[in-house]
CSV table of C-alpha atoms in Angstrom, one decimal:
chain,number,residue,atom,x,y,z
D,841,GLY,CA,120.4,105.3,275.8
D,842,GLN,CA,118.7,102.4,274.2
D,843,ASN,CA,116.2,102.9,271.5
D,844,ILE,CA,114.0,101.0,269.1
D,845,ASP,CA,112.2,102.8,266.3
D,846,GLN,CA,109.3,101.5,264.2
D,847,PRO,CA,106.5,103.2,262.4
D,848,THR,CA,103.5,104.1,264.5
D,849,GLU,CA,100.9,103.0,261.9
D,850,MET,CA,100.7,101.4,258.5
D,851,THR,CA,97.8,100.6,256.1
D,852,ALA,CA,97.8,97.9,253.5
D,853,THR,CA,95.3,96.1,251.3
D,854,GLU,CA,94.0,92.6,251.7
D,855,GLY,CA,96.0,90.2,249.6
D,856,ALA,CA,99.0,92.5,249.3
D,857,ILE,CA,102.4,92.5,250.9
D,858,VAL,CA,103.6,94.8,253.7
D,859,GLN,CA,107.0,95.3,255.3
D,860,ILE,CA,107.3,96.7,258.8
D,861,ASN,CA,110.7,98.1,259.6
D,862,CYS,CA,112.5,98.2,263.0
D,863,THR,CA,115.8,100.0,263.7
D,864,TYR,CA,117.6,99.7,267.1
D,865,GLN,CA,120.4,101.1,269.1
D,866,THR,CA,121.1,99.0,272.1
D,867,SER,CA,123.9,98.1,274.5
D,868,GLY,CA,124.8,94.8,273.0
D,869,PHE,CA,122.6,92.4,271.0
D,870,ASN,CA,121.4,88.9,271.9
D,871,GLY,CA,118.5,88.5,269.5
D,872,LEU,CA,115.5,90.3,268.1
D,873,PHE,CA,111.9,89.3,268.5
D,874,TRP,CA,108.7,90.2,266.7
D,875,TYR,CA,105.4,89.8,268.6
D,876,GLN,CA,101.9,90.2,267.3
D,877,GLN,CA,99.2,91.8,269.5
D,878,HIS,CA,95.6,92.0,268.5
D,879,ALA,CA,93.5,94.8,270.0
D,880,GLY,CA,92.6,94.0,273.6
D,881,GLU,CA,94.7,90.9,273.7
D,882,ALA,CA,98.1,89.8,274.9
D,883,PRO,CA,101.2,89.8,272.7
D,884,THR,CA,102.1,86.5,271.1
D,885,PHE,CA,105.5,85.4,269.7
D,886,LEU,CA,105.9,85.6,265.9
D,887,SER,CA,109.6,85.3,265.1
D,888,TYR,CA,113.1,85.4,266.5
D,889,ASN,CA,116.4,86.4,264.7
D,890,VAL,CA,119.8,86.2,266.2
D,891,LEU,CA,121.9,85.8,263.1
D,892,ASP,CA,121.9,87.9,259.9
D,893,GLY,CA,119.5,86.9,257.2
D,894,LEU,CA,115.9,85.9,256.6
D,895,GLU,CA,113.7,83.6,258.7
D,896,GLU,CA,110.6,82.4,256.9
D,897,LYS,CA,107.5,81.0,258.5
D,898,GLY,CA,104.6,80.6,256.3
D,899,ARG,CA,103.2,84.0,255.2
D,900,PHE,CA,105.5,85.8,257.6
D,901,SER,CA,109.3,86.4,257.3
D,902,SER,CA,111.7,88.3,259.4
D,903,PHE,CA,115.0,89.8,258.4
D,904,LEU,CA,118.0,90.9,260.5
D,905,SER,CA,121.1,92.9,259.7
D,906,ARG,CA,123.1,93.3,262.9
D,907,SER,CA,125.7,95.6,261.3
D,908,LYS,CA,122.9,98.1,260.3
D,909,GLY,CA,120.9,97.6,263.5
D,910,TYR,CA,117.9,96.8,261.3
D,911,SER,CA,115.1,94.3,261.0
D,912,TYR,CA,111.9,94.0,259.1
D,913,LEU,CA,108.8,91.8,259.3
D,914,LEU,CA,107.3,90.9,255.9
D,915,LEU,CA,103.7,89.8,255.7
D,916,LYS,CA,102.5,88.3,252.5
D,917,GLU,CA,99.0,87.6,251.2
D,918,LEU,CA,97.5,89.8,253.8
D,919,GLN,CA,94.3,88.7,255.5
D,920,MET,CA,91.9,90.8,257.5
D,921,LYS,CA,93.0,88.8,260.6
D,922,ASP,CA,96.5,90.3,260.3
D,923,SER,CA,95.1,93.6,261.5
D,924,ALA,CA,97.1,94.0,264.7
D,925,SER,CA,100.0,95.7,266.3
D,926,TYR,CA,103.4,94.3,265.7
D,927,LEU,CA,106.0,94.8,268.4
D,928,CYS,CA,109.8,94.7,267.8
D,929,ALA,CA,112.0,93.8,270.8
D,930,VAL,CA,115.7,93.4,271.2
D,931,VAL,CA,117.6,91.4,273.9
D,932,ASP,CA,120.5,93.6,275.1
D,933,SER,CA,123.8,92.6,276.6
D,934,ASN,CA,122.2,92.1,280.0
D,935,TYR,CA,119.6,89.8,278.5
D,936,GLN,CA,116.9,92.4,279.1
D,937,LEU,CA,114.2,92.9,276.5
D,938,ILE,CA,114.0,96.4,275.0
D,939,TRP,CA,110.6,97.1,273.4
D,940,GLY,CA,109.6,99.3,270.5
D,941,ALA,CA,106.3,101.1,270.8
D,942,GLY,CA,104.7,98.9,268.2
D,943,THR,CA,103.3,99.4,264.7
D,944,LYS,CA,99.6,99.3,264.3
D,945,LEU,CA,98.8,97.6,260.9
D,946,ILE,CA,95.4,98.3,259.4
D,947,ILE,CA,94.2,96.0,256.6
D,948,LYS,CA,91.6,97.3,254.2
D,949,PRO,CA,89.5,95.1,251.9
E,376,ILE,CA,95.2,74.5,279.2
E,377,ALA,CA,98.7,75.5,280.3
E,378,GLY,CA,99.5,79.2,280.5
E,379,ILE,CA,99.3,82.3,282.6
E,380,THR,CA,96.2,83.4,284.4
E,381,GLN,CA,95.7,87.0,285.5
E,382,ALA,CA,93.0,88.4,287.8
E,383,PRO,CA,91.1,90.5,287.8
E,384,THR,CA,90.7,91.1,284.0
E,385,SER,CA,89.3,94.6,284.7
E,386,GLN,CA,89.0,96.8,287.7
E,387,ILE,CA,88.0,100.4,288.6
E,388,LEU,CA,89.7,101.7,291.7
E,389,ALA,CA,89.5,104.8,293.7
E,390,ALA,CA,92.7,106.7,294.2
E,391,GLY,CA,94.5,105.9,297.4
E,392,ARG,CA,93.2,102.3,297.6
E,393,ARG,CA,95.4,99.3,297.7
E,394,MET,CA,95.2,96.8,294.9
E,395,THR,CA,96.8,93.5,294.2
E,396,LEU,CA,96.9,92.0,290.7
E,397,ARG,CA,97.3,88.3,290.7
E,398,CYS,CA,99.3,86.2,288.3
E,399,THR,CA,99.7,82.4,288.2
E,400,GLN,CA,101.5,80.2,285.7
E,401,ASP,CA,101.5,76.5,285.3
E,402,MET,CA,104.4,76.1,282.9
E,403,ARG,CA,107.1,75.9,285.6
E,404,HIS,CA,108.9,78.8,284.1
E,405,ASN,CA,111.5,80.2,286.4
E,406,ALA,CA,111.3,83.9,285.3
E,407,MET,CA,108.3,86.1,285.6
E,408,TYR,CA,107.6,89.7,284.7
E,409,TRP,CA,105.1,92.5,285.1
E,410,TYR,CA,104.7,95.1,282.4
E,411,ARG,CA,102.4,98.0,281.9
E,412,GLN,CA,101.2,99.0,278.4
E,413,ASP,CA,100.1,102.6,277.6
E,414,LEU,CA,99.1,103.9,274.3
E,415,GLY,CA,102.1,105.1,272.3
E,416,LEU,CA,104.6,104.0,274.9
E,417,GLY,CA,104.8,100.3,274.3
E,418,LEU,CA,105.5,97.8,277.0
E,419,ARG,CA,107.4,99.0,280.1
E,420,LEU,CA,108.9,96.6,282.7
E,421,ILE,CA,107.8,97.2,286.2
E,422,HIS,CA,109.3,94.4,288.2
E,423,TYR,CA,110.7,91.0,287.4
E,424,SER,CA,111.8,87.8,289.1
E,425,ASN,CA,114.4,85.4,287.7
E,426,THR,CA,113.6,82.7,290.2
E,427,ALA,CA,111.4,82.0,293.2
E,428,GLY,CA,112.6,84.1,296.2
E,429,THR,CA,114.2,86.8,294.1
E,430,THR,CA,112.8,90.0,292.6
E,431,GLY,CA,114.2,93.0,290.7
E,432,LYS,CA,113.2,96.5,289.6
E,433,GLY,CA,112.4,97.2,286.0
E,434,GLU,CA,112.1,100.5,284.2
E,435,VAL,CA,109.1,101.9,286.1
E,436,PRO,CA,109.0,100.3,289.6
E,437,ASP,CA,107.8,103.3,291.7
E,438,GLY,CA,104.5,102.8,293.4
E,439,TYR,CA,104.5,99.0,292.8
E,440,SER,CA,105.8,96.0,294.8
E,441,VAL,CA,106.0,92.3,294.0
E,442,SER,CA,106.8,89.1,295.7
E,443,ARG,CA,107.8,85.6,294.5
E,444,ALA,CA,107.1,83.1,297.3
E,445,ASN,CA,107.0,80.2,294.9
E,446,THR,CA,107.5,79.3,291.2
E,447,ASP,CA,103.9,79.7,290.1
E,448,ASP,CA,102.7,83.0,291.6
E,449,PHE,CA,103.9,86.6,291.1
E,450,PRO,CA,101.4,89.1,292.5
E,451,LEU,CA,101.8,92.9,291.8
E,452,THR,CA,100.6,95.3,294.5
E,453,LEU,CA,99.8,99.0,294.2
E,454,ALA,CA,100.0,100.2,297.8
E,455,SER,CA,98.2,103.5,297.2
E,456,ALA,CA,96.8,103.8,293.7
E,457,VAL,CA,97.1,107.0,291.7
E,458,PRO,CA,95.5,108.0,288.4
E,459,SER,CA,98.8,107.7,286.5
E,460,GLN,CA,98.7,104.0,287.3
E,461,THR,CA,95.7,103.6,285.0
E,462,SER,CA,97.0,101.2,282.4
E,463,VAL,CA,96.8,97.6,281.1
E,464,TYR,CA,99.0,95.3,283.1
E,465,PHE,CA,100.5,92.2,281.6
E,466,CYS,CA,102.1,89.4,283.5
E,467,ALA,CA,104.6,87.2,281.5
E,468,SER,CA,106.9,84.3,282.1
E,469,SER,CA,109.8,82.8,280.3
E,470,ASP,CA,111.9,79.6,280.5
E,471,THR,CA,115.4,80.9,280.8
E,472,SER,CA,116.8,77.7,279.4
E,473,GLY,CA,115.1,78.6,276.1
E,474,ARG,CA,115.4,81.6,273.8
E,475,PRO,CA,116.2,84.7,275.9
E,476,GLY,CA,113.3,87.1,275.5
E,477,GLU,CA,110.7,84.6,274.5
E,478,LEU,CA,107.8,85.6,276.8
E,479,PHE,CA,104.4,84.0,277.4
E,480,PHE,CA,101.9,86.6,278.4
E,481,GLY,CA,98.7,86.5,280.4
E,482,GLU,CA,95.6,88.1,279.0
E,483,GLY,CA,96.1,91.4,280.8
E,484,SER,CA,94.4,93.3,283.6
E,485,ARG,CA,92.9,96.6,282.7
E,486,LEU,CA,93.1,99.0,285.7
E,487,THR,CA,91.4,102.4,285.9
E,488,VAL,CA,92.2,104.6,288.9
E,489,LEU,CA,89.8,107.5,289.5
C-alpha cells in the first residue's frame, strides 16, 4: 500500500527554526508537495520538489531525497502566524495525490 | 477575485436527507476534485473529474455522487446523508498543463449530519 508519515504535532518557539519531516512509500514518484493549512481554512500551496535537493523560498525551504523516500520542510525565524498544519503530499505513478495526515505546528511566544 | 467558490459554508442536516454541495471555479481549470477532511485522517479523495463530461471515483466514493456538465461546476450530492458523512468537504481544481498535484482549494463546506 501507499503511505505517507509525518509527525502529528510539533511545538516550537517564536523566532526559532523547525524542521517537519515526511517519509513516503508510494507506487512511483512524480513530485512532492507541501501545503499549509490554517485552522478552519483551506490548504494553500507552499512548495514543490521533484528533483533531489533543497528548494528555498524566503523563510521556508523544502528538501527531497528520492532514494530515501524522505522530505522535510524547514521554517526559519518562526512567527506566530506560522501556527498551522503542514500537509505533505506525493504524486504517484498514476499522477494521483497521496496525502499525509498533516503536522500541526504550535508556535509559542 | 478568481478562485473556487463553495456553498454552503456550513450546514446541519438530518440523517436520510439529500444534500448537494456546490462548487464553482472561474480559473478554467480542466480537473476538479472533492475531498473530505476528518481529524487525524487527512484529506481523502471522494470523486474527481479530469475534464468536463467525465468523472471518476476516489478513495471514499460510497454514498456520494458527482456530475461535471461544464468546466466550471462540480456539485457533490449525498443521496441519503448518514452521520459518518459529518466532515469538512473541500472542492479543488488543478490545471493539468501545470505541475501535477498543484491544487487550488475552495474554503470548505462544514457538514454535520444528525
